[in-house]
Coordinates of C-alpha atoms in Angstrom, one line a residue:
Chain A
M145 CA 3.8 83.1 -35.6
A146 CA 5.5 81.8 -37.6
Q147 CA 5.6 79.8 -41.6
V148 CA 6.9 76.6 -41.5
R149 CA 8.8 75.1 -44.5
L150 CA 9.2 71.2 -45.1
R151 CA 12.1 70.4 -47.5
D152 CA 12.9 67.1 -49.3
L153 CA 11.7 65.7 -45.9
N154 CA 12.8 61.9 -45.2
K155 CA 12.0 59.8 -42.5
K156 CA 13.0 56.1 -42.8
F157 CA 12.6 53.8 -39.4
D158 CA 14.9 49.7 -39.4
G159 CA 13.6 48.7 -43.8
T160 CA 10.4 51.5 -43.9
H161 CA 10.2 54.4 -45.6
A162 CA 7.6 56.2 -43.1
V163 CA 8.1 59.9 -45.4
K164 CA 9.2 60.1 -48.7
D165 CA 10.4 64.0 -50.0
V166 CA 8.1 65.9 -48.7
N167 CA 8.4 70.0 -49.7
L168 CA 5.5 71.8 -47.9
E169 CA 5.8 75.4 -47.1
I170 CA 3.5 76.2 -44.4
R171 CA 2.3 80.9 -44.8
D172 CA 1.7 82.2 -41.9
R173 CA -1.7 81.9 -39.7
E174 CA -2.8 79.1 -41.9
F175 CA -4.7 76.1 -40.9
V176 CA -3.0 73.3 -42.8
V177 CA -4.2 70.1 -42.6
L178 CA -2.2 66.1 -43.1
V179 CA -5.1 63.7 -44.6
G180 CA -4.8 60.3 -45.0
P181 CA -4.7 56.5 -44.0
S182 CA -3.1 55.0 -42.1
G183 CA 1.1 54.3 -41.6
C184 CA 0.9 57.6 -44.6
G185 CA 3.0 58.8 -42.8
K186 CA 1.9 62.1 -41.7
T187 CA 1.6 61.4 -37.8
T188 CA 5.7 60.2 -38.6
T189 CA 5.9 64.5 -40.8
L190 CA 4.4 66.0 -37.7
R191 CA 6.4 64.3 -34.9
M192 CA 9.0 66.0 -37.5
V193 CA 7.6 69.3 -37.2
A194 CA 7.9 68.9 -33.3
G195 CA 10.7 67.4 -33.4
L196 CA 9.9 63.3 -31.3
E197 CA 10.9 62.4 -34.4
E198 CA 14.6 62.5 -35.7
I199 CA 14.9 63.3 -39.5
S200 CA 16.1 61.1 -42.2
S201 CA 17.1 63.6 -44.4
G202 CA 15.9 67.6 -45.0
D203 CA 14.9 70.7 -43.2
I204 CA 12.3 71.5 -41.4
S205 CA 12.5 75.3 -41.3
I206 CA 10.3 78.5 -38.8
D207 CA 10.6 81.5 -39.7
G208 CA 13.3 80.4 -42.4
K209 CA 15.4 78.3 -39.3
V210 CA 16.4 75.7 -40.1
V211 CA 15.2 73.7 -36.4
N212 CA 16.8 69.7 -37.5
N213 CA 18.6 70.0 -34.5
L214 CA 16.4 71.3 -32.4
A215 CA 15.0 70.1 -29.1
P216 CA 11.4 70.1 -28.7
M217 CA 11.5 72.8 -26.1
D218 CA 13.5 74.7 -27.5
R219 CA 11.2 75.2 -30.9
D220 CA 8.2 77.1 -29.6
I221 CA 5.4 74.8 -30.4
A222 CA 2.8 73.0 -28.6
M223 CA 1.5 70.5 -29.1
V224 CA -2.3 68.3 -28.8
F225 CA -2.2 64.2 -28.6
Q226 CA -4.7 62.3 -29.9
N227 CA -5.2 60.8 -25.9
Y228 CA -4.6 64.4 -24.3
A229 CA -1.9 63.0 -22.8
L230 CA -2.6 65.2 -19.6
Y231 CA -0.9 64.5 -16.3
P232 CA -3.2 62.2 -14.6
H233 CA -1.1 64.0 -10.8
M234 CA -1.9 67.4 -11.4
T235 CA -5.0 69.6 -11.4
V236 CA -6.2 70.6 -14.4
Y237 CA -4.7 74.2 -13.7
D238 CA -1.7 72.6 -12.8
N239 CA -1.7 71.0 -15.8
M240 CA -1.8 74.6 -17.9
A241 CA 0.7 76.0 -16.1
F242 CA 3.4 73.8 -16.4
G243 CA 4.9 75.2 -19.4
L244 CA 5.4 78.2 -18.4
R245 CA 6.2 77.3 -15.2
M246 CA 9.0 75.2 -17.1
R247 CA 9.6 78.9 -18.9
K248 CA 9.6 80.8 -16.1
F249 CA 6.8 83.0 -16.3
E250 CA 6.5 85.5 -13.2
R251 CA 3.6 83.3 -10.9
P252 CA 1.2 86.4 -11.7
E253 CA 1.4 86.6 -15.4
I254 CA 1.3 82.2 -15.5
D255 CA -2.0 83.4 -13.7
R256 CA -3.3 85.9 -15.8
R257 CA -2.8 83.9 -18.6
V258 CA -3.9 80.1 -17.3
T259 CA -7.6 82.5 -16.5
H260 CA -7.3 84.1 -19.7
A261 CA -7.0 79.7 -21.5
A262 CA -9.8 78.3 -19.3
D263 CA -12.4 81.9 -20.2
V264 CA -12.2 81.0 -23.9
L265 CA -13.0 77.6 -23.3
G266 CA -15.1 77.4 -20.9
I267 CA -13.6 75.7 -18.2
Q268 CA -13.2 78.0 -15.8
P269 CA -15.5 75.2 -13.0
L270 CA -13.1 72.7 -13.7
L271 CA -9.8 74.5 -12.4
E272 CA -9.5 72.9 -9.4
R273 CA -9.8 69.0 -10.4
R274 CA -8.0 66.8 -12.3
P275 CA -8.2 64.4 -15.2
R276 CA -9.3 61.5 -14.4
Q277 CA -12.7 63.5 -13.1
L278 CA -13.3 64.8 -16.3
S279 CA -15.1 63.6 -19.9
G280 CA -13.8 63.7 -22.8
G281 CA -14.6 66.4 -24.2
Q282 CA -13.0 68.6 -20.9
R283 CA -9.5 67.0 -21.0
Q284 CA -9.9 67.9 -24.9
R285 CA -10.5 70.9 -24.3
V286 CA -7.4 71.2 -20.7
A287 CA -5.8 70.0 -23.9
L288 CA -6.0 73.0 -26.2
G289 CA -6.0 74.7 -23.3
R290 CA -2.2 73.1 -22.4
A291 CA -1.4 74.3 -25.8
I292 CA -2.6 78.0 -26.3
V293 CA -1.7 79.3 -22.8
R294 CA 2.1 79.0 -24.0
N295 CA 1.3 81.2 -27.4
P296 CA 3.0 79.3 -28.6
R297 CA 4.8 80.5 -32.9
V298 CA 3.1 76.7 -34.3
F299 CA 0.2 74.5 -33.0
L300 CA 0.8 70.6 -33.4
F301 CA -2.3 68.6 -33.6
D302 CA -2.5 65.0 -34.2
E303 CA -5.6 63.6 -34.0
P304 CA -6.8 65.6 -31.4
L305 CA -11.4 65.1 -31.8
S306 CA -10.5 60.5 -32.4
N307 CA -10.8 59.6 -29.4
L308 CA -14.5 61.9 -29.0
D309 CA -18.1 60.0 -30.1
A310 CA -20.0 61.8 -33.2
A311 CA -21.6 64.4 -31.5
L312 CA -19.2 65.9 -29.3
R313 CA -16.6 65.5 -32.6
V314 CA -19.0 68.0 -34.4
Q315 CA -19.5 70.2 -31.7
M316 CA -15.1 70.0 -31.0
R317 CA -14.2 70.7 -34.8
V318 CA -16.6 74.3 -34.8
E319 CA -14.7 75.3 -32.1
L320 CA -11.6 74.8 -32.7
K321 CA -12.0 76.7 -36.4
R322 CA -13.2 79.6 -34.3
L323 CA -10.3 79.4 -31.9
H324 CA -7.8 79.5 -34.6
E325 CA -10.0 82.2 -36.2
R326 CA -8.7 83.9 -32.5
L327 CA -6.1 82.8 -32.3
E328 CA -4.4 83.5 -35.5
T329 CA -1.3 80.7 -35.1
T330 CA -0.1 78.3 -37.9
A331 CA -1.4 75.6 -37.0
I332 CA -0.5 71.9 -38.4
Y333 CA -3.1 68.9 -37.7
V334 CA -3.5 65.6 -38.7
T335 CA -6.6 63.5 -39.3
H336 CA -7.2 60.4 -41.3
D337 CA -10.8 61.5 -41.1
Q338 CA -11.4 63.6 -44.6
V339 CA -14.8 65.7 -43.6
E340 CA -12.6 67.2 -40.2
A341 CA -9.7 68.1 -43.3
M342 CA -12.0 69.8 -45.7
T343 CA -13.6 71.6 -43.1
L344 CA -11.3 72.5 -40.4
G345 CA -8.2 73.4 -43.4
D346 CA -7.2 76.6 -45.6
R347 CA -5.2 74.3 -47.2
V348 CA -5.4 70.3 -47.2
V349 CA -2.4 67.8 -47.8
V350 CA -3.2 64.9 -49.3
M351 CA -1.1 61.7 -48.1
K352 CA -0.9 57.4 -49.4
D353 CA 2.4 55.8 -48.4
G354 CA 4.8 58.2 -46.9
T355 CA 4.1 61.1 -50.9
V356 CA 2.1 63.0 -50.7
Q357 CA -0.5 64.0 -53.6
Q358 CA -1.6 67.0 -53.5
V359 CA -2.4 69.7 -51.4
G360 CA -4.1 72.1 -52.5
A361 CA -7.4 74.2 -50.5
P362 CA -10.4 72.0 -49.9
L363 CA -12.5 72.7 -52.9
E364 CA -10.1 73.0 -54.6
L365 CA -8.9 68.9 -53.9
Y366 CA -12.7 68.5 -54.5
D367 CA -13.5 69.4 -57.6
R368 CA -9.7 69.0 -59.3
P369 CA -8.3 65.9 -57.8
A370 CA -5.1 65.4 -59.1
N371 CA -5.2 61.6 -58.8
R372 CA -7.6 58.5 -58.0
F373 CA -6.5 58.4 -55.4
V374 CA -7.1 61.5 -54.0
A375 CA -10.0 61.8 -55.8
G376 CA -11.6 58.7 -53.9
F377 CA -10.4 59.8 -50.6
I378 CA -11.8 63.3 -50.0
G379 CA -15.6 63.2 -50.9
S380 CA -18.4 60.9 -48.8
P381 CA -19.6 58.7 -50.1
A382 CA -16.8 57.8 -52.3
M383 CA -16.9 59.1 -55.9
N384 CA -17.6 55.6 -58.6
F385 CA -15.5 54.5 -60.6
I386 CA -15.6 52.4 -63.4
G387 CA -13.3 50.9 -66.2
A388 CA -13.9 52.5 -69.0
T389 CA -12.5 52.7 -73.0
L390 CA -11.9 56.0 -75.1
A391 CA -13.4 55.6 -78.6
E392 CA -13.5 57.8 -81.2
A393 CA -17.2 57.6 -83.4
N394 CA -19.0 60.3 -84.9
G395 CA -16.8 63.2 -84.7
S396 CA -17.0 63.0 -80.8
L397 CA -15.1 60.7 -78.0
W398 CA -16.6 58.4 -76.4
A399 CA -16.4 55.9 -73.4
E400 CA -17.5 52.9 -73.3
A401 CA -17.3 50.0 -71.0
Q402 CA -19.7 46.7 -70.1
G403 CA -23.3 48.7 -69.7
L404 CA -21.7 51.7 -70.6
R405 CA -21.7 54.4 -72.9
V406 CA -21.3 58.0 -72.3
R407 CA -20.0 60.8 -74.8
V408 CA -16.6 62.9 -73.3
P409 CA -17.5 66.1 -72.9
P410 CA -16.2 68.2 -75.5
Q411 CA -14.2 70.5 -73.0
K412 CA -12.1 67.1 -72.0
A413 CA -11.5 66.1 -74.8
E414 CA -8.7 68.0 -76.1
R415 CA -6.9 66.3 -73.9
L416 CA -8.2 62.8 -73.6
R417 CA -8.2 62.8 -77.3
R418 CA -4.1 61.3 -76.6
H419 CA -5.8 58.6 -74.8
A420 CA -7.7 57.7 -77.6
G421 CA -8.1 53.5 -77.7
Q422 CA -6.7 53.6 -74.6
R423 CA -8.4 52.6 -70.8
V424 CA -9.0 54.9 -68.6
V425 CA -11.1 55.5 -65.3
V426 CA -14.3 57.1 -65.1
G427 CA -15.0 59.2 -61.9
L428 CA -18.6 60.3 -60.9
R429 CA -19.6 61.9 -57.8
P430 CA -22.4 60.6 -56.0
E431 CA -23.7 64.1 -56.0
T432 CA -23.6 64.3 -59.3
L433 CA -25.7 62.1 -60.6
R434 CA -29.7 62.3 -61.0
P435 CA -32.3 60.7 -62.9
A436 CA -32.2 60.9 -66.4
T437 CA -35.0 62.8 -69.0
A438 CA -34.5 62.9 -72.5
A439 CA -32.8 65.8 -72.8
D440 CA -29.7 64.3 -71.2
S441 CA -29.1 61.2 -73.6
D442 CA -25.2 61.5 -74.7
Y443 CA -24.3 61.5 -70.3
A444 CA -26.6 59.0 -68.9
F445 CA -26.4 55.0 -68.4
D446 CA -28.3 52.4 -67.7
A447 CA -28.8 50.7 -64.2
T448 CA -30.1 48.7 -62.2
I449 CA -30.4 49.4 -58.6
D450 CA -29.4 46.2 -56.1
V451 CA -30.4 48.5 -52.2
V452 CA -32.1 51.9 -51.4
E453 CA -31.2 54.0 -48.9
P454 CA -33.2 56.5 -47.8
L455 CA -31.1 58.7 -45.6
G456 CA -34.1 61.6 -45.4
S457 CA -32.5 64.1 -46.4
E458 CA -31.5 62.2 -49.2
I459 CA -31.9 59.1 -50.7
L460 CA -28.0 56.9 -51.6
L461 CA -28.9 54.8 -54.6
D462 CA -26.6 51.6 -54.8
V463 CA -26.7 50.5 -58.4
R464 CA -24.8 48.1 -61.3
V465 CA -24.2 49.7 -64.1
G466 CA -23.3 46.4 -66.7
D467 CA -20.9 44.6 -63.4
S468 CA -19.4 48.2 -61.9
P469 CA -20.8 48.8 -58.7
V470 CA -21.8 53.6 -58.8
V471 CA -23.6 54.6 -55.8
A472 CA -26.0 57.8 -56.9
R473 CA -27.0 60.5 -54.2
V474 CA -31.1 61.8 -55.4
D475 CA -33.8 63.7 -54.3
P476 CA -35.4 61.9 -51.0
G477 CA -39.3 63.0 -52.9
L478 CA -38.1 60.3 -55.2
R479 CA -39.5 57.3 -55.3
F480 CA -37.6 53.6 -55.8
S481 CA -37.7 50.3 -55.3
A482 CA -35.0 47.6 -55.5
R483 CA -34.2 44.8 -58.9
E484 CA -35.9 48.4 -60.7
R485 CA -34.1 49.8 -63.9
V486 CA -33.2 53.7 -64.2
R487 CA -31.9 55.4 -66.3
L488 CA -29.3 57.5 -64.9
A489 CA -27.4 61.5 -65.8
F490 CA -24.4 63.0 -64.9
D491 CA -23.0 66.7 -65.2
P492 CA -20.7 66.7 -68.3
A493 CA -19.4 69.7 -66.1
R494 CA -18.3 67.3 -63.5
V495 CA -16.9 64.2 -64.6
H496 CA -13.2 63.4 -64.0
F497 CA -11.7 61.5 -66.1
F498 CA -7.9 59.4 -64.5
D499 CA -5.4 57.3 -66.6
A500 CA -5.4 53.5 -65.7
T501 CA -2.0 52.4 -65.3
S502 CA -1.2 55.9 -63.1
E503 CA -3.8 57.2 -62.2
A504 CA -3.4 60.2 -62.5
A505 CA -6.0 63.1 -63.2
I506 CA -6.3 63.2 -67.0
Chain B
M222 CA -23.9 37.2 -12.0
I223 CA -26.1 34.0 -12.0
E224 CA -24.3 31.8 -10.9
G225 CA -26.1 28.4 -10.5
A226 CA -27.7 26.4 -7.8
R227 CA -26.1 27.9 -4.1
W228 CA -24.0 24.8 -3.2
K229 CA -21.8 24.5 -6.1
K230 CA -20.9 28.3 -4.8
W231 CA -20.0 26.0 -2.2
L232 CA -18.5 23.3 -3.8
W233 CA -16.7 25.2 -5.9
F234 CA -15.9 28.8 -3.8
Y235 CA -16.5 29.5 -0.4
L236 CA -14.8 25.8 0.4
P237 CA -11.5 25.8 -1.5
L238 CA -11.0 29.2 -0.8
G239 CA -11.9 28.5 3.0
A240 CA -8.9 26.2 3.3
F241 CA -7.1 28.5 1.7
I242 CA -7.1 30.9 4.2
V243 CA -6.8 28.3 7.0
A244 CA -3.8 26.8 5.0
L245 CA -2.5 30.5 5.1
L246 CA -3.4 31.4 8.7
F247 CA -2.2 28.4 10.2
P248 CA 1.6 29.0 11.3
F249 CA 0.1 32.4 12.3
Y250 CA -1.4 31.2 15.6
W251 CA 0.6 28.5 16.0
M252 CA 3.4 31.1 16.4
V253 CA 1.1 33.0 18.6
V254 CA 0.2 30.2 20.6
T255 CA 3.4 28.8 21.0
T256 CA 4.5 32.2 22.5
V257 CA 2.0 32.5 24.7
R258 CA 2.2 28.8 26.1
P259 CA 4.0 28.2 29.8
D260 CA 7.0 25.9 29.3
G261 CA 5.2 23.4 31.6
E262 CA 2.3 22.8 28.6
L263 CA 5.0 22.8 25.7
Y264 CA 7.3 19.8 26.7
R265 CA 3.5 17.6 28.1
P266 CA 4.0 14.2 25.7
W267 CA 0.7 13.6 23.2
N268 CA -0.3 11.1 25.4
H269 CA -1.0 13.0 28.6
P270 CA -4.5 13.9 29.7
L271 CA -3.9 16.9 29.0
Y272 CA -2.3 17.6 26.3
S273 CA -4.2 20.9 23.8
P274 CA -2.1 21.2 20.8
F275 CA -4.1 24.3 19.6
W276 CA -5.5 26.0 22.6
T277 CA -3.8 27.3 26.5
S278 CA -5.2 27.5 29.3
H279 CA -2.8 29.0 31.0
P280 CA -1.3 32.0 28.9
T281 CA 2.2 34.2 29.7
F282 CA 4.3 36.5 28.1
E283 CA 6.9 34.9 29.6
H284 CA 9.1 33.7 26.4
I285 CA 8.3 37.5 24.9
R286 CA 9.8 38.5 28.5
D287 CA 12.8 36.1 28.6
L288 CA 13.7 37.9 24.0
L289 CA 13.8 40.5 24.9
Q290 CA 15.4 40.9 28.3
E291 CA 17.7 37.8 27.8
T292 CA 18.8 37.8 24.5
L293 CA 20.5 40.9 22.4
F294 CA 16.5 40.5 20.1
N295 CA 16.4 44.6 20.3
T296 CA 19.5 45.1 18.8
W297 CA 18.9 42.1 16.5
M298 CA 15.8 44.4 15.2
L299 CA 18.1 47.8 15.6
N300 CA 20.2 45.1 12.5
T301 CA 17.4 44.3 10.3
M302 CA 15.7 47.4 9.9
F303 CA 19.0 49.6 8.9
I304 CA 20.4 46.8 6.7
A305 CA 17.0 46.9 5.4
L306 CA 16.0 50.1 5.2
V307 CA 19.2 51.0 3.3
S308 CA 19.3 48.0 0.7
T309 CA 15.8 49.5 -0.3
L310 CA 16.9 52.5 -0.5
I311 CA 20.5 51.6 -2.7
S312 CA 18.5 49.2 -4.6
L313 CA 15.5 51.0 -5.5
L314 CA 17.3 54.2 -6.7
C315 CA 19.7 52.2 -9.4
G316 CA 16.6 50.5 -10.1
V317 CA 14.3 53.0 -11.0
I318 CA 16.8 54.6 -12.8
A319 CA 17.7 51.3 -15.1
G320 CA 14.1 50.5 -15.6
Y321 CA 13.7 54.4 -17.0
A322 CA 16.3 54.1 -19.3
L323 CA 15.5 49.9 -20.6
A324 CA 12.3 51.2 -21.1
R325 CA 12.1 54.7 -22.9
L326 CA 16.2 55.4 -23.5
T327 CA 15.7 53.7 -27.1
F328 CA 19.8 52.8 -26.8
R329 CA 21.1 50.4 -29.3
W330 CA 22.2 47.5 -26.9
A331 CA 19.4 47.8 -24.5
G332 CA 17.1 44.5 -25.0
I333 CA 20.3 42.5 -24.4
L334 CA 21.0 44.2 -21.1
G335 CA 17.9 43.8 -20.3
T336 CA 17.4 40.5 -20.7
A337 CA 21.0 40.2 -18.9
I338 CA 19.7 41.4 -15.9
F339 CA 17.7 39.7 -15.2
V340 CA 20.0 36.3 -16.0
T341 CA 21.4 37.6 -13.1
Y342 CA 18.6 37.6 -11.0
L343 CA 18.0 33.3 -12.1
V344 CA 21.3 33.2 -10.4
P345 CA 20.7 30.9 -7.2
Q346 CA 22.2 32.8 -4.0
T347 CA 22.5 29.6 -2.5
L348 CA 25.4 29.7 -5.4
L349 CA 25.8 32.9 -5.6
F350 CA 27.2 33.4 -1.9
I351 CA 30.5 31.5 -2.3
P352 CA 32.3 34.2 -4.7
L353 CA 30.5 37.2 -2.7
A354 CA 31.9 35.3 0.7
E355 CA 35.3 35.7 -1.5
I356 CA 34.8 40.0 -2.4
I357 CA 33.9 40.3 1.1
R358 CA 36.4 39.0 3.1
D359 CA 39.1 40.9 0.8
Y360 CA 37.0 44.8 1.3
H361 CA 37.0 43.6 5.5
I362 CA 33.4 43.9 5.9
G363 CA 32.7 41.2 7.6
D364 CA 30.7 40.3 10.7
T365 CA 29.3 44.7 9.7
P366 CA 26.0 44.8 8.6
W367 CA 27.8 46.8 5.2
A368 CA 28.1 42.9 4.1
L369 CA 24.8 42.5 3.5
I370 CA 23.6 46.6 2.9
L371 CA 26.0 45.3 0.1
T372 CA 25.3 42.7 -0.9
Y373 CA 21.9 42.8 -1.3
P374 CA 21.6 45.3 -4.0
T375 CA 22.7 42.1 -5.9
F376 CA 19.2 39.9 -6.6
L377 CA 17.4 43.5 -5.1
I378 CA 18.4 45.7 -7.8
P379 CA 17.9 43.5 -10.7
F380 CA 14.5 42.7 -8.9
C381 CA 13.3 46.3 -8.8
T382 CA 14.6 47.3 -12.6
W383 CA 12.5 45.4 -13.9
L384 CA 9.5 45.8 -12.2
M385 CA 10.2 49.5 -13.2
M386 CA 10.7 48.7 -16.7
G387 CA 7.4 47.5 -16.6
Y388 CA 6.2 49.9 -14.8
F389 CA 6.9 53.4 -17.1
K390 CA 6.2 50.6 -20.1
A391 CA 2.6 50.9 -19.3
I392 CA 3.1 54.8 -18.6
P393 CA 1.7 56.5 -22.0
R394 CA 4.9 57.8 -23.8
E395 CA 3.1 61.2 -25.3
L396 CA 3.0 62.3 -21.2
E397 CA 6.0 63.2 -21.4
E398 CA 6.9 63.8 -24.9
C399 CA 4.2 66.4 -24.2
A400 CA 6.1 67.9 -21.4
R401 CA 9.4 67.9 -22.9
I402 CA 7.4 70.3 -25.8
D403 CA 5.5 72.0 -23.0
G404 CA 9.6 73.2 -21.8
A405 CA 11.1 70.6 -19.8
A406 CA 14.4 69.2 -20.1
R407 CA 14.3 65.2 -20.4
W408 CA 15.3 65.0 -16.4
Q409 CA 12.6 67.4 -15.5
A410 CA 10.1 64.8 -17.2
M411 CA 11.7 62.4 -15.6
L412 CA 11.3 64.2 -12.5
Y413 CA 8.1 65.9 -12.7
I414 CA 5.9 63.6 -15.0
I415 CA 6.6 60.4 -15.0
F416 CA 7.7 60.1 -10.9
P417 CA 5.5 60.5 -9.9
I418 CA 3.0 58.5 -11.6
A419 CA 5.0 55.9 -11.3
V420 CA 4.6 56.4 -7.3
P421 CA 2.7 53.3 -7.1
G422 CA 5.2 51.7 -8.5
I423 CA 8.1 52.4 -6.9
L424 CA 5.8 52.0 -3.8
S425 CA 5.5 47.8 -4.7
A426 CA 9.6 47.8 -5.9
G427 CA 10.2 49.0 -2.3
I428 CA 8.1 46.7 0.1
F429 CA 9.2 43.5 -1.8
A430 CA 12.8 44.6 -1.8
F431 CA 11.8 45.5 2.0
T432 CA 10.9 42.1 2.8
L433 CA 13.1 40.3 0.8
S434 CA 16.1 42.4 2.8
W435 CA 13.9 41.7 5.9
N436 CA 13.6 37.4 5.8
E437 CA 16.8 37.5 3.8
F438 CA 18.9 34.2 5.5
I439 CA 22.1 33.4 4.2
Y440 CA 24.1 35.5 3.4
A441 CA 22.7 36.9 6.7
L442 CA 24.1 33.7 8.0
V443 CA 27.1 33.4 6.4
F444 CA 28.6 36.9 6.2
L445 CA 27.7 37.8 10.2
S446 CA 29.5 35.9 13.0
S447 CA 29.4 37.4 16.2
P448 CA 25.8 37.9 18.3
E449 CA 25.6 41.5 18.7
Q450 CA 25.5 42.2 14.8
K451 CA 22.7 39.4 13.6
T452 CA 19.5 40.2 12.4
V453 CA 16.2 38.5 13.7
A454 CA 16.0 35.5 11.2
V455 CA 19.4 34.4 12.0
G456 CA 20.0 35.7 15.7
V457 CA 16.9 33.7 16.7
T458 CA 16.8 31.1 14.9
S459 CA 21.3 30.5 16.3
E460 CA 21.0 32.5 19.0
L461 CA 17.9 30.3 20.5
I462 CA 18.7 26.8 19.1
R463 CA 22.0 25.3 21.2
G464 CA 22.8 22.2 20.3
D465 CA 19.0 19.8 19.9
V466 CA 17.8 22.2 22.2
F467 CA 14.7 24.9 21.1
F468 CA 14.0 27.1 23.0
W469 CA 10.2 26.7 22.0
G470 CA 8.6 29.7 23.3
S471 CA 11.0 32.3 22.7
L472 CA 11.5 31.0 18.9
M473 CA 8.2 31.6 18.3
A474 CA 8.0 34.8 20.4
G475 CA 11.1 36.7 18.4
A476 CA 9.3 35.2 14.8
L477 CA 6.4 36.6 15.8
I478 CA 7.7 40.2 16.6
G479 CA 10.0 39.8 13.0
S480 CA 7.1 39.6 11.4
V481 CA 5.4 42.8 12.7
P482 CA 7.3 45.2 10.7
V483 CA 6.4 44.1 7.4
A484 CA 2.8 43.4 8.0
I485 CA 2.5 46.8 9.1
V486 CA 4.4 48.1 5.5
Y487 CA 2.5 45.9 3.9
S488 CA -0.6 47.3 5.8
F489 CA 0.5 50.9 5.5
F490 CA 0.5 50.8 1.0
V491 CA -1.5 48.3 0.5
E492 CA -3.5 50.3 -2.0
H493 CA -0.2 51.2 -3.7
Y494 CA 0.9 48.4 -3.6
V495 CA -1.8 47.0 -5.7
A496 CA -1.6 50.3 -8.2
G497 CA 1.6 49.0 -8.4
I498 CA 1.7 45.4 -9.6
T499 CA -1.6 45.7 -11.2
G500 CA 0.1 48.2 -13.7
S501 CA -3.3 51.0 -13.9
V502 CA -2.4 54.6 -15.1
K503 CA -6.2 56.4 -15.8
G504 CA -5.4 59.8 -17.8

C-alpha cells in the first residue's frame, strides 16, 4: 500500500527524448493505467518506477521517499512482464518462492504464502510443473502469483495480457480487476489497448510522444477528451473528425464543411464564438449518430453509405459526408444498403470541437 | 512433405549423404584396420597376390600391446587429460564471465572490447607461438604442463567468450530484471537465474575448448621436449616415427585410442551441445 509520485520525470536515450516532464500522483490503492501508442514512453516510465531504467531528471517517490537511486530490489515493488519472464529452469513453486527466498523468509512462511497465492489464482495443481509445460494463460497466472506472494507496496504491469489470445485476454482482464479489488495494492498498468485501460483503470493516463495528454477517470476521458488525440484514441470505433469552418448566421453559430452545415449547440456556442470564422475540427462519436427525423433539422447532415457492416448487436455504417469518411453505429433493426443516401442526426450534447491547429478541445 | 519422384530424392539426398558419410568415416575405418593388421600384411607390396588394403584376415592386438607397454602412451594420455581439463576450466571461467559482461553490462567500450577479443582469436597460432615461446622461456615453465595450460587459454578464452556472449544475448533480459525486482542482487541473478539457463551454452563451450586443447599440436610440439611430458598428439607422432621409419600399427592404435575421450565427451553431452549451438531458450 503506497502512494507513488512522479515529478518532472524525464528520460533521454542517445538522441531521443522518450519521456518528457511527466507529473503524476498515484493514490494509495489506486489502479492507474498508462495507455498510448507504441513508442509513447509508457513502458519507459514504468521501468523507471521499477528502477530498471535510470532517471535523466526529475523524481520518483514512493510513500514520500525519493527512490531515484534505490536498486529495484530495495523499492518493494513487483512487476509482471509482457513475456511473463518465468524462470524456465524452476518449477512453478520455485518461481513463486524465489523472491521470498531472496528476502530470507522462513520456509513455513514461504510455503504458506505460495500455497495461498496458488489458491487465489487456481494454480494449485501446477505447482510442480515447469513453465514450458504450461499454457499461456497458466503462465500468466504464475507471473501474477510471483508478484502477489511478496505483498509488495506497488504492482507494476507491463502489457501483461498482450501475449494472450482474445478470449483469454477478456477473461484475465476480469480476473485482474477482481484480484486488485481483493488485494487493494497500488498498481500501475501499461497497455496500448484502450479497452483494457478503460475497463481496468480507476484513472487512465493517456500518453503520446513522451508527454501526458490527459489524466482522468475512464468516462471522463471518454466524455471530455482534452484534445483530439485523446478523443481519437479512446473509444472504438474511433471518434469521427470533420474539418469545418465556424460561421455566424441568424444569431447562432454554424459549423460548415463540404456537404455539412450543422448548428453549434447553444451550450457550446459561448466558448466557440471566439473562434468564429476560423477552422475547427468537429468530433462525433459513432454511437451518437442515428438516422434523422424531421425534428433534428439543425443537428443533422446528409451522407452516402459506402459500406454496411452488420455486427449482430449493432450495425456500423461507413458513410461519406462531403469527402470526409464517417462511421455511424446504429440500431441493428434498421435496414441499409450501399450507395444509399441517408440523413444522420447527432446528439447535440455530445458533439466535440477541437482547435484545428493546437488540436485542444474547445 | 511431397518431394516428387523417388529417384530424385535418391539422387539429390541419399547419394550425396552416403558419399559424405563414407568420406567422413573412412579415415576411422582405416585407423581401425591398420591397428589390428599384423606387420607381415602391413608391409606387403601392392602387387603381391594376397594384397588386401581394406581388410585383414588375421587381426592382432600386438600393436596396441606394443603401444601401451613399449611406449609412454599412458603418460601421454594422463598429460593430455590434465592439460586439457585445467585449460578448459580456466577458459570457461573467464569466458563465461567475460561473455556475460559483454552481453549485459552496457559499459562504454563493450562493443570495441568484444571485437578486440575476437581479433586476438584470429591471430594464427603458427605466428603466436614464436613470442609465446620467449615468454615461456622467461618464466621457466618450458617442458612442464603449465607451458600449455597457460598458453591454450590465449585462443580458448576468446572462443568461449564469443560463444557465451551469443548465448547470453539470447536469454531474455526480463528474466534478469524480474529477478532483480524479486530481490536478487546482480550477482545473485547471474548465479541463480542466468547461469543455470546457460548450462547448454557453457557445456558446448567446454566441449569445444576441451577438444581444441586435446587436439592441439603446435604449442605442444614447441613447448614440450622430454618424452614423459608430451601430449598424445605430439608423443605419438614424434616417438613412433623414427626418421623415415613409421610404426604404422602403433601409430594408428595411438590415434584411435587418443580420439576415444573426445568421442565419449561428445556423445555424453550431444543433446546439450546441439541446444547450445542453436541457442534455444524456451520460457
